[in-house]
Short mmCIF file of C-alpha atoms in Angstrom, two decimals:
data_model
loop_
_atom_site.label_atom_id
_atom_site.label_comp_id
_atom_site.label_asym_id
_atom_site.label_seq_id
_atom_site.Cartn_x
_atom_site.Cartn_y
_atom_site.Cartn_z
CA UNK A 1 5.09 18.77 -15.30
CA UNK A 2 4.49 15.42 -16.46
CA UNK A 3 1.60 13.45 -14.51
CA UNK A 4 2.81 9.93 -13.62
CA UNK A 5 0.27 7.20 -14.05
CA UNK A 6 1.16 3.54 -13.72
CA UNK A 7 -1.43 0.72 -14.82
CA UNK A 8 -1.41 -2.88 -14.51
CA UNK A 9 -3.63 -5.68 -15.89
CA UNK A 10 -3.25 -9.59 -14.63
CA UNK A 11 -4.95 -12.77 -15.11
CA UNK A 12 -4.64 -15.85 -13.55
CA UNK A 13 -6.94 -18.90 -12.23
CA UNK A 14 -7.31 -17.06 -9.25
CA UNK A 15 -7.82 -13.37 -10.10
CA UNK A 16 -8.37 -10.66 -12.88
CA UNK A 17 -7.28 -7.41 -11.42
CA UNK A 18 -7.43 -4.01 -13.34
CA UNK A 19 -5.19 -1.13 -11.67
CA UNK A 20 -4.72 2.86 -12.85
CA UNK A 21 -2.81 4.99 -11.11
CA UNK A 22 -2.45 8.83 -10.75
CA UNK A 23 0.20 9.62 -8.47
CA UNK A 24 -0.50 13.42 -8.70
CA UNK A 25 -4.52 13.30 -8.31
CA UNK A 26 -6.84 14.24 -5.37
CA UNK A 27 -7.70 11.06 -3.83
CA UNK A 28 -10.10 10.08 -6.28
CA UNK A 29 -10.74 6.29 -5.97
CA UNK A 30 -12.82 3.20 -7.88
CA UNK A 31 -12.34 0.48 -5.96
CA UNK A 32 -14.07 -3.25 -6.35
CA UNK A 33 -12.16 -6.14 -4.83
CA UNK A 34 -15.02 -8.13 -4.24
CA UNK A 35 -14.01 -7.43 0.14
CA UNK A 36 -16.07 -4.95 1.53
CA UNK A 37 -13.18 -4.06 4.00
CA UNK A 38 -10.17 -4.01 1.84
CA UNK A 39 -12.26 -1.40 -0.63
CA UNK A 40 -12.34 0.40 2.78
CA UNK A 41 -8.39 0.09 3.47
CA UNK A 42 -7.68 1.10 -0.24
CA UNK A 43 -9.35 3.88 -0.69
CA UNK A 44 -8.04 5.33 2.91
CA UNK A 45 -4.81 4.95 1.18
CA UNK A 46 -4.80 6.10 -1.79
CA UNK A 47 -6.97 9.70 -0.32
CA UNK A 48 -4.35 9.69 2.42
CA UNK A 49 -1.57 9.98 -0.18
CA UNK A 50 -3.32 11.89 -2.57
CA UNK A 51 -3.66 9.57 -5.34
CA UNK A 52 -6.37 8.37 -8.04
CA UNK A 53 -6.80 5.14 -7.80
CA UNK A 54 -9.44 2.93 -9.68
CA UNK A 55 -8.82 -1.05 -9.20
CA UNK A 56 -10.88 -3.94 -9.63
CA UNK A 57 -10.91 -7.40 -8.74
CA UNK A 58 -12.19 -10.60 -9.63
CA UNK A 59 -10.92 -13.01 -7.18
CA UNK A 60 -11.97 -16.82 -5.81
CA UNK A 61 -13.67 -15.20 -2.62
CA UNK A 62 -15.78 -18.58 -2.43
CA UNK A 63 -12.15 -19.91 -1.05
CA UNK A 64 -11.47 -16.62 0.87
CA UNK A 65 -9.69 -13.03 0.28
CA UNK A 66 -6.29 -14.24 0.43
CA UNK A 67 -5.30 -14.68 -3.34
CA UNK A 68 -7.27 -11.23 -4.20
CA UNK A 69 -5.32 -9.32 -1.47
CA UNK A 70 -1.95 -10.79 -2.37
CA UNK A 71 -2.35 -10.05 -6.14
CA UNK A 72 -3.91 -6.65 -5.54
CA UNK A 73 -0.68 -5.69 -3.64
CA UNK A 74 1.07 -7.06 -6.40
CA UNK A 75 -0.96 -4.90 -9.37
CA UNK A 76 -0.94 -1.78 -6.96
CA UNK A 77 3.20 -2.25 -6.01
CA UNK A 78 3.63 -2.39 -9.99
CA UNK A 79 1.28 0.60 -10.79
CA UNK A 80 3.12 2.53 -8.41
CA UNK A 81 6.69 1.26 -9.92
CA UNK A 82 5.65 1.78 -13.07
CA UNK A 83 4.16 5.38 -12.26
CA UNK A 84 7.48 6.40 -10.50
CA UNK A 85 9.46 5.78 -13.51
CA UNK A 86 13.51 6.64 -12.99
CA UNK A 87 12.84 8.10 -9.78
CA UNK A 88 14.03 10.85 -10.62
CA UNK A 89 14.11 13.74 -8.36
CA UNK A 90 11.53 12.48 -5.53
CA UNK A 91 11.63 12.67 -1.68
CA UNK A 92 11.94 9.21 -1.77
CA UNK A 93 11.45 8.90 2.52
CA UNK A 94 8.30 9.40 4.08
CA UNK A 95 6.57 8.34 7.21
CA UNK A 96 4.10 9.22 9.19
CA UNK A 97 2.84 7.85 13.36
CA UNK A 98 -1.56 8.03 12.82
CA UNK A 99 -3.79 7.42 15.97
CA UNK A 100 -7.56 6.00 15.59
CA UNK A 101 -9.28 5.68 19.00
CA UNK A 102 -6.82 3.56 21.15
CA UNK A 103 -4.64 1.78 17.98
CA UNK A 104 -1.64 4.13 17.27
CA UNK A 105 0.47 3.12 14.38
CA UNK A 106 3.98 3.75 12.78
CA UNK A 107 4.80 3.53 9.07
CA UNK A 108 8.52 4.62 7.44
CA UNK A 109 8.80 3.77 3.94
CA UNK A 110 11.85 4.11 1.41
CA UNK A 111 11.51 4.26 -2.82
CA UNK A 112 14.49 2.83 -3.20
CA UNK A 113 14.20 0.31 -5.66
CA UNK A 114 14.94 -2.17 -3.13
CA UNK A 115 12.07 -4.16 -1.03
CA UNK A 116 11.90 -5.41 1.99
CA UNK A 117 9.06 -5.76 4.51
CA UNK A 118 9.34 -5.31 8.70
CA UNK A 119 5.49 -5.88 10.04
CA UNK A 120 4.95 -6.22 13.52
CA UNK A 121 1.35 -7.18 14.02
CA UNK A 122 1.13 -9.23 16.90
CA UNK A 123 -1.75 -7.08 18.14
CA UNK A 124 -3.82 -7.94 15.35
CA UNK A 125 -6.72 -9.92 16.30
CA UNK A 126 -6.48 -13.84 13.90
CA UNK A 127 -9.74 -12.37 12.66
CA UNK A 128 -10.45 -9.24 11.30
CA UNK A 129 -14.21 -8.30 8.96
CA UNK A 130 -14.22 -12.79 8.94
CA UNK A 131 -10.46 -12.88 7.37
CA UNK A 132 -7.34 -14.16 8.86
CA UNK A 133 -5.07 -11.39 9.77
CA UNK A 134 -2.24 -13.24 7.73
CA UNK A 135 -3.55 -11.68 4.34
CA UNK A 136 -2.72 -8.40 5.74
CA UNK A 137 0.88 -9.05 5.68
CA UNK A 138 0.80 -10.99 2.57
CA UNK A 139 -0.64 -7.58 0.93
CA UNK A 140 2.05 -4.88 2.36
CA UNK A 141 4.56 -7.96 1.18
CA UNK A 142 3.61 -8.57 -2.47
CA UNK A 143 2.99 -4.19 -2.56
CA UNK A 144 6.64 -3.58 -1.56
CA UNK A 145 8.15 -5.92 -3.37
CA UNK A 146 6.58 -5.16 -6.69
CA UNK A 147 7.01 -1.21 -6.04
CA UNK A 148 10.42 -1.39 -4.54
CA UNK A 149 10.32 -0.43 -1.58
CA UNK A 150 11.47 -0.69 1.83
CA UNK A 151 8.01 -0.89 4.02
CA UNK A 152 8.19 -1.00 7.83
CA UNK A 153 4.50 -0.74 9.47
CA UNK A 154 4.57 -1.62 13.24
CA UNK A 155 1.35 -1.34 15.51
CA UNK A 156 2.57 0.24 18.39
CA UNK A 157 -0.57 -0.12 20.52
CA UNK A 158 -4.19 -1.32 20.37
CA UNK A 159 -7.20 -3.63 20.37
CA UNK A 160 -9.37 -3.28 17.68
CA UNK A 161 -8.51 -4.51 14.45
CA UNK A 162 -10.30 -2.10 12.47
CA UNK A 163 -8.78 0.66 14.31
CA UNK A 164 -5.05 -0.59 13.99
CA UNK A 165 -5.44 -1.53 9.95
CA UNK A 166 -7.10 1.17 9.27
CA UNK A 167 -4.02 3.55 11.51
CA UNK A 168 -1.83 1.84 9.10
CA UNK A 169 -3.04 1.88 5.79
CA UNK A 170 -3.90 5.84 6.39
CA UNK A 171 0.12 6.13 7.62
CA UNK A 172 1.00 4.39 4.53
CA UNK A 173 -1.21 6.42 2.49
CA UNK A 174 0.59 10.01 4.35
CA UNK A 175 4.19 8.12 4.06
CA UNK A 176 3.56 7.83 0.29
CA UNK A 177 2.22 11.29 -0.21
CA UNK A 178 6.14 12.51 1.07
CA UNK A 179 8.02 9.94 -0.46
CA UNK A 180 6.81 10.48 -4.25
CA UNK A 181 6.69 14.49 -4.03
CA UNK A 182 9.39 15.82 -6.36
CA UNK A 183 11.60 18.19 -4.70
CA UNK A 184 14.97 18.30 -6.76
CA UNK A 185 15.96 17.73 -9.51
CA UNK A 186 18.46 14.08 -9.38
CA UNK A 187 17.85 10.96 -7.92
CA UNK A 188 18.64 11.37 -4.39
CA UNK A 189 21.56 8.59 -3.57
CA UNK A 190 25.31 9.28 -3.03
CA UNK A 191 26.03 6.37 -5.46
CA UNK A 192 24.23 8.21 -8.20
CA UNK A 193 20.88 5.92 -8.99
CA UNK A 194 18.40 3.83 -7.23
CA UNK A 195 18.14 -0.01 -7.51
CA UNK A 196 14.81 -0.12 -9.63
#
């Protein structure tokens, strides 16, 4: 069976981000974003679903994380587009519901080629590890637009920042893991294809 990779490399004023992919790895990861706590978040991801994952990041941290976090969801959305190909055959629907301490958090994601982002966050401290919380969203955003996908992460319960981000990137992480695993053999949609 064919191992699908995706990689992605982008330049701007702002960042230069590197991004392989290994959809069907063991949670592998190389991570550098130049954020202490987003290496953290990524890497519970991309174990949580099972992938390889090295990234790096070269970003204008001496203005803050924002730019790096949006383009890295950006470069890992079309890694993970790119590594899904046609689609072809996957589960396409995952979720998963992941406790840490007193945060509980619910994540249902769809491949289907067409994005779209609910995030309910409102218990997110404005500060979380000295960033505004508003980068968060900006990351699951630019991620499921450039992968396609319908992403719906609401925080159900909880005080601690770290504890609620880190429920939800491990949910999004074990949502992943279902959606890409290739159970049959077509594209599963009554109309015959997916809108990639």
């Amino acid at each position: 069976m064919t191992i699908r990779t995706g990689n992605v490399e982008r330049q701007t004023r702002e960042t230069r981000i590197s991004v392989a992919l290994t959809l069907d790895g063991k949670g592998e990861c190389r991570i550098r974003t130049g954020f202490g706590f987003a290496d953290h978040m990524l890497e519970l991801m991309a174990h949580w679903a099972g992938f390889d994952l090295e990234l790096s990041c070269e970003g204008d941290m001496h203005i803050d994380a924002h730019h790096s976090l949006e383009d890295t969801g950006l470069c890992l959305g079309g890694a993970l587009h790119a590594a899904l190909g046609d689609r072809l055959g996957i589960a396409r629907v995952g979720w998963a519901r992941v406790p840490m301490d007193e945060a509980l958090v619910d994540v249902c994601l769809d491949l289907s080629g067409r994005p779209y982002l609910v995030y309910e966050e409102a218990l997110l401290p404005s500060v979380v590890a000295g960033q505004e919380k508003d980068l968060w969203r900006e990351f699951f955003k630019s991620l499921a637009v450039k992968a396609g996908m319908n992403l719906h992460v609401r925080m159900l319960y909880g005080q601690n920042g770290h504890h609620l981000l880190e429920s939800a990137f491990k949910g999004v992480g074990l949502a992943l893991r279902q959606a890409v695993r290739r159970e049959r053999e077509a594209v599963l949609s009554t109309k015959g294809g997916l809108d990639t």
